[in-house]
Amino acid sequence: MKVLFLNGPNLNMLGRREPDIYGTTTLTGIEADVKKAAKTLKVEVDFRQSNLEGQLVDWVQQAADRFDVIVINAAAYTHTSVALRDAIAAVEVPTIEIHLSNVHAREKFRHKSLIAPVCCGQISGFGAKSYILALYASVHVKVASKTAKKP
Ligand code: DQA
């Protein structure tokens, strides 16, 4: 099983970016923790970050037929990107939306996610552990899709 983790703008600055909100773990540290947990679950993980919306759209498109699940922290693009929403809707890869912070407990503009309606679920507010929870959710999604009854 293969899971693609995508990270959007400014997440490369984790560790020194508003640590009171996002914690002190760097994105490299999160990647290492995810890969360690993935190994015990026998899951293959590809972990990427870009500040560019078009790059994230390209990666979502390219995930079709290559990955079983996409986990995406679209960061600020969560609240603005119709392009990313359309890309997720276009590919038949189950996608899980994640956030380090609890976006619903923050500013009003963060309450709206344009990608939520095309994702199978959202994990928000558990800091770096949101990524580990998403890894477990990915396994669940894959198993559920395998055992789903065909009409
Ligand atoms: C974030 C929440 C977003 O609102 C914000 O723009 C981010 C990070 C999070 O992980 O909590 O950049 O996605």
mmCIF file of C-alpha atoms and ligand atoms in Angstrom:
data_model
loop_
_atom_site.group_PDB
_atom_site.id
_atom_site.type_symbol
_atom_site.label_atom_id
_atom_site.label_comp_id
_atom_site.label_asym_id
_atom_site.label_seq_id
_atom_site.Cartn_x
_atom_site.Cartn_y
_atom_site.Cartn_z
ATOM 1 C CA MET A 1 0.000 0.000 0.000
ATOM 2 C CA LYS A 2 1.257 3.460 -0.961
ATOM 3 C CA VAL A 3 0.336 6.773 0.645
ATOM 4 C CA LEU A 4 1.244 10.191 -0.765
ATOM 5 C CA PHE A 5 1.624 12.938 1.871
ATOM 6 C CA LEU A 6 1.350 16.430 0.377
ATOM 7 C CA ASN A 7 2.191 19.610 2.257
ATOM 8 C CA GLY A 8 1.316 23.115 1.131
ATOM 9 C CA PRO A 9 2.735 26.600 1.602
ATOM 10 C CA ASN A 10 4.803 27.644 4.614
ATOM 11 C CA LEU A 11 4.872 24.142 6.088
ATOM 12 C CA ASN A 12 8.584 24.040 5.193
ATOM 13 C CA MET A 13 8.927 26.626 7.990
ATOM 14 C CA LEU A 14 7.517 24.399 10.726
ATOM 15 C CA GLY A 15 9.661 24.438 13.845
ATOM 16 C CA ARG A 16 10.161 28.202 13.747
ATOM 17 C CA ARG A 17 6.801 29.269 12.297
ATOM 18 C CA GLU A 18 4.353 30.398 15.026
ATOM 19 C CA PRO A 19 5.419 27.553 17.364
ATOM 20 C CA ASP A 20 2.616 28.385 19.822
ATOM 21 C CA ILE A 21 0.156 27.332 17.100
ATOM 22 C CA TYR A 22 2.057 24.755 15.059
ATOM 23 C CA GLY A 23 4.495 23.309 17.604
ATOM 24 C CA THR A 24 8.252 22.992 17.411
ATOM 25 C CA THR A 25 8.593 19.839 15.292
ATOM 26 C CA THR A 26 10.030 20.518 11.843
ATOM 27 C CA LEU A 27 8.491 19.063 8.688
ATOM 28 C CA THR A 28 11.564 16.837 8.360
ATOM 29 C CA GLY A 29 10.900 15.589 11.893
ATOM 30 C CA ILE A 30 7.254 14.885 11.053
ATOM 31 C CA GLU A 31 8.327 13.040 7.896
ATOM 32 C CA ALA A 32 10.723 10.865 9.935
ATOM 33 C CA ASP A 33 7.975 10.031 12.466
ATOM 34 C CA VAL A 34 5.497 9.178 9.687
ATOM 35 C CA LYS A 35 8.011 6.958 7.896
ATOM 36 C CA LYS A 36 8.882 5.151 11.145
ATOM 37 C CA ALA A 37 5.208 4.417 11.858
ATOM 38 C CA ALA A 38 4.634 3.483 8.199
ATOM 39 C CA LYS A 39 7.385 0.881 8.350
ATOM 40 C CA THR A 40 5.670 -0.998 11.175
ATOM 41 C CA LEU A 41 2.406 -0.884 9.203
ATOM 42 C CA LYS A 42 4.176 -2.008 6.007
ATOM 43 C CA VAL A 43 2.989 1.122 4.230
ATOM 44 C CA GLU A 44 5.103 2.918 1.619
ATOM 45 C CA VAL A 45 5.142 6.684 2.073
ATOM 46 C CA ASP A 46 6.097 9.481 -0.291
ATOM 47 C CA PHE A 47 6.330 12.827 1.539
ATOM 48 C CA ARG A 48 6.419 16.148 -0.363
ATOM 49 C CA GLN A 49 6.083 19.882 0.234
ATOM 50 C CA SER A 50 5.576 22.817 -2.113
ATOM 51 C CA ASN A 51 4.703 26.470 -1.736
ATOM 52 C CA LEU A 52 3.246 26.440 -5.255
ATOM 53 C CA GLU A 53 -0.419 25.711 -5.900
ATOM 54 C CA GLY A 54 0.209 24.378 -9.437
ATOM 55 C CA GLN A 55 2.835 21.947 -8.172
ATOM 56 C CA LEU A 56 0.377 20.521 -5.648
ATOM 57 C CA VAL A 57 -2.255 20.200 -8.416
ATOM 58 C CA ASP A 58 0.287 18.332 -10.600
ATOM 59 C CA TRP A 59 1.137 15.938 -7.763
ATOM 60 C CA VAL A 60 -2.538 15.202 -7.060
ATOM 61 C CA GLN A 61 -3.135 14.465 -10.765
ATOM 62 C CA GLN A 62 -0.061 12.235 -10.983
ATOM 63 C CA ALA A 63 -1.197 10.220 -7.939
ATOM 64 C CA ALA A 64 -3.879 8.484 -9.997
ATOM 65 C CA ASP A 65 -3.025 4.775 -10.393
ATOM 66 C CA ARG A 66 0.193 5.274 -8.384
ATOM 67 C CA PHE A 67 -1.030 5.779 -4.819
ATOM 68 C CA ASP A 68 -3.819 4.178 -2.781
ATOM 69 C CA VAL A 69 -4.469 7.233 -0.614
ATOM 70 C CA ILE A 70 -3.476 10.918 -0.574
ATOM 71 C CA VAL A 71 -3.055 12.739 2.751
ATOM 72 C CA ILE A 72 -2.975 16.480 2.253
ATOM 73 C CA ASN A 73 -2.206 19.420 4.495
ATOM 74 C CA ALA A 74 -3.028 22.064 1.905
ATOM 75 C CA ALA A 75 -2.245 24.793 4.481
ATOM 76 C CA ALA A 76 -3.585 28.190 3.303
ATOM 77 C CA TYR A 77 -4.731 26.707 -0.050
ATOM 78 C CA THR A 78 -7.315 24.726 1.950
ATOM 79 C CA HIS A 79 -9.312 27.925 2.257
ATOM 80 C CA THR A 80 -8.740 29.367 -1.233
ATOM 81 C CA SER A 81 -7.942 26.810 -3.904
ATOM 82 C CA VAL A 82 -10.685 25.773 -6.318
ATOM 83 C CA ALA A 83 -7.916 24.275 -8.502
ATOM 84 C CA LEU A 84 -6.801 21.895 -5.758
ATOM 85 C CA ARG A 85 -10.391 20.956 -4.976
ATOM 86 C CA ASP A 86 -11.040 20.183 -8.644
ATOM 87 C CA ALA A 87 -7.848 18.103 -8.911
ATOM 88 C CA ILE A 88 -8.853 15.999 -5.874
ATOM 89 C CA ALA A 89 -12.335 15.539 -7.362
ATOM 90 C CA ALA A 90 -10.833 14.556 -10.722
ATOM 91 C CA VAL A 91 -8.633 11.704 -9.495
ATOM 92 C CA GLU A 92 -10.075 8.544 -8.043
ATOM 93 C CA VAL A 93 -7.700 8.440 -5.110
ATOM 94 C CA PRO A 94 -9.301 8.680 -1.651
ATOM 95 C CA THR A 95 -7.965 11.833 -0.006
ATOM 96 C CA ILE A 96 -7.706 12.751 3.682
ATOM 97 C CA GLU A 97 -7.468 16.414 4.705
ATOM 98 C CA ILE A 98 -5.264 17.203 7.680
ATOM 99 C CA HIS A 99 -4.207 20.184 9.776
ATOM 100 C CA LEU A 100 -1.848 20.596 12.699
ATOM 101 C CA SER A 101 -4.038 23.223 14.347
ATOM 102 C CA ASN A 102 -7.776 23.029 15.003
ATOM 103 C CA VAL A 103 -8.845 25.258 12.116
ATOM 104 C CA HIS A 104 -12.409 25.434 13.471
ATOM 105 C CA ALA A 105 -11.216 27.052 16.704
ATOM 106 C CA ARG A 106 -9.280 29.771 14.861
ATOM 107 C CA GLU A 107 -10.118 32.777 12.647
ATOM 108 C CA LYS A 108 -13.391 32.578 10.704
ATOM 109 C CA PHE A 109 -11.629 32.448 7.307
ATOM 110 C CA ARG A 110 -10.055 29.134 8.371
ATOM 111 C CA HIS A 111 -13.427 27.519 9.136
ATOM 112 C CA LYS A 112 -14.182 27.069 5.437
ATOM 113 C CA SER A 113 -12.341 24.311 3.598
ATOM 114 C CA LEU A 114 -12.842 24.172 -0.157
ATOM 115 C CA ILE A 115 -11.337 20.683 -0.281
ATOM 116 C CA ALA A 116 -13.374 19.093 2.558
ATOM 117 C CA PRO A 117 -16.375 18.148 0.344
ATOM 118 C CA VAL A 118 -14.128 16.099 -1.970
ATOM 119 C CA CYS A 119 -12.119 14.441 0.819
ATOM 120 C CA CYS A 120 -13.207 11.332 2.706
ATOM 121 C CA GLY A 121 -12.494 12.941 6.075
ATOM 122 C CA GLN A 122 -10.646 15.617 8.015
ATOM 123 C CA ILE A 123 -8.164 15.402 10.906
ATOM 124 C CA SER A 124 -7.485 18.738 12.565
ATOM 125 C CA GLY A 125 -5.976 19.908 15.822
ATOM 126 C CA PHE A 126 -3.598 17.185 16.968
ATOM 127 C CA GLY A 127 -0.341 18.911 16.067
ATOM 128 C CA ALA A 128 2.286 16.679 14.460
ATOM 129 C CA LYS A 129 0.214 13.661 15.581
ATOM 130 C CA SER A 130 -2.422 14.623 12.964
ATOM 131 C CA TYR A 131 -0.022 13.070 10.431
ATOM 132 C CA ILE A 132 0.222 9.766 12.329
ATOM 133 C CA LEU A 133 -3.558 9.646 12.785
ATOM 134 C CA ALA A 134 -3.894 10.219 9.034
ATOM 135 C CA LEU A 135 -1.558 7.308 8.353
ATOM 136 C CA TYR A 136 -3.843 5.022 10.397
ATOM 137 C CA ALA A 137 -6.897 6.538 8.685
ATOM 138 C CA SER A 138 -5.286 5.738 5.308
ATOM 139 C CA VAL A 139 -4.997 2.062 6.227
ATOM 140 C CA HIS A 140 -8.638 2.108 7.334
ATOM 141 C CA VAL A 141 -9.720 3.747 4.057
ATOM 142 C CA LYS A 142 -7.802 1.178 2.006
ATOM 143 C CA VAL A 143 -9.210 -1.790 3.967
ATOM 144 C CA ALA A 144 -12.745 -0.327 3.813
ATOM 145 C CA SER A 145 -12.498 0.136 0.037
ATOM 146 C CA LYS A 146 -11.313 -3.478 -0.383
ATOM 147 C CA THR A 147 -14.135 -4.928 1.700
ATOM 148 C CA ALA A 148 -16.866 -2.646 0.293
ATOM 149 C CA LYS A 149 -19.689 -4.662 -1.197
ATOM 150 C CA LYS A 150 -19.928 -4.390 -4.968
ATOM 151 C CA PRO A 151 -23.509 -3.704 -6.154
HETATM 152 C C1 DQA B 1 -2.799 24.617 8.656
HETATM 153 C C2 DQA B 1 -3.970 25.548 8.951
HETATM 154 C C3 DQA B 1 -4.143 26.570 7.840
HETATM 155 O O1 DQA B 1 -5.243 27.424 8.128
HETATM 156 C C4 DQA B 1 -2.905 27.433 7.705
HETATM 157 O O2 DQA B 1 -3.017 28.317 6.626
HETATM 158 C C5 DQA B 1 -1.649 26.610 7.600
HETATM 159 C C6 DQA B 1 -1.514 25.393 8.408
HETATM 160 C C7 DQA B 1 -2.520 23.634 9.825
HETATM 161 O O3 DQA B 1 -1.845 22.642 9.579
HETATM 162 O O4 DQA B 1 -2.957 23.875 10.946
HETATM 163 O O5 DQA B 1 -0.712 26.992 6.923
HETATM 164 O O6 DQA B 1 -3.112 23.839 7.521
#
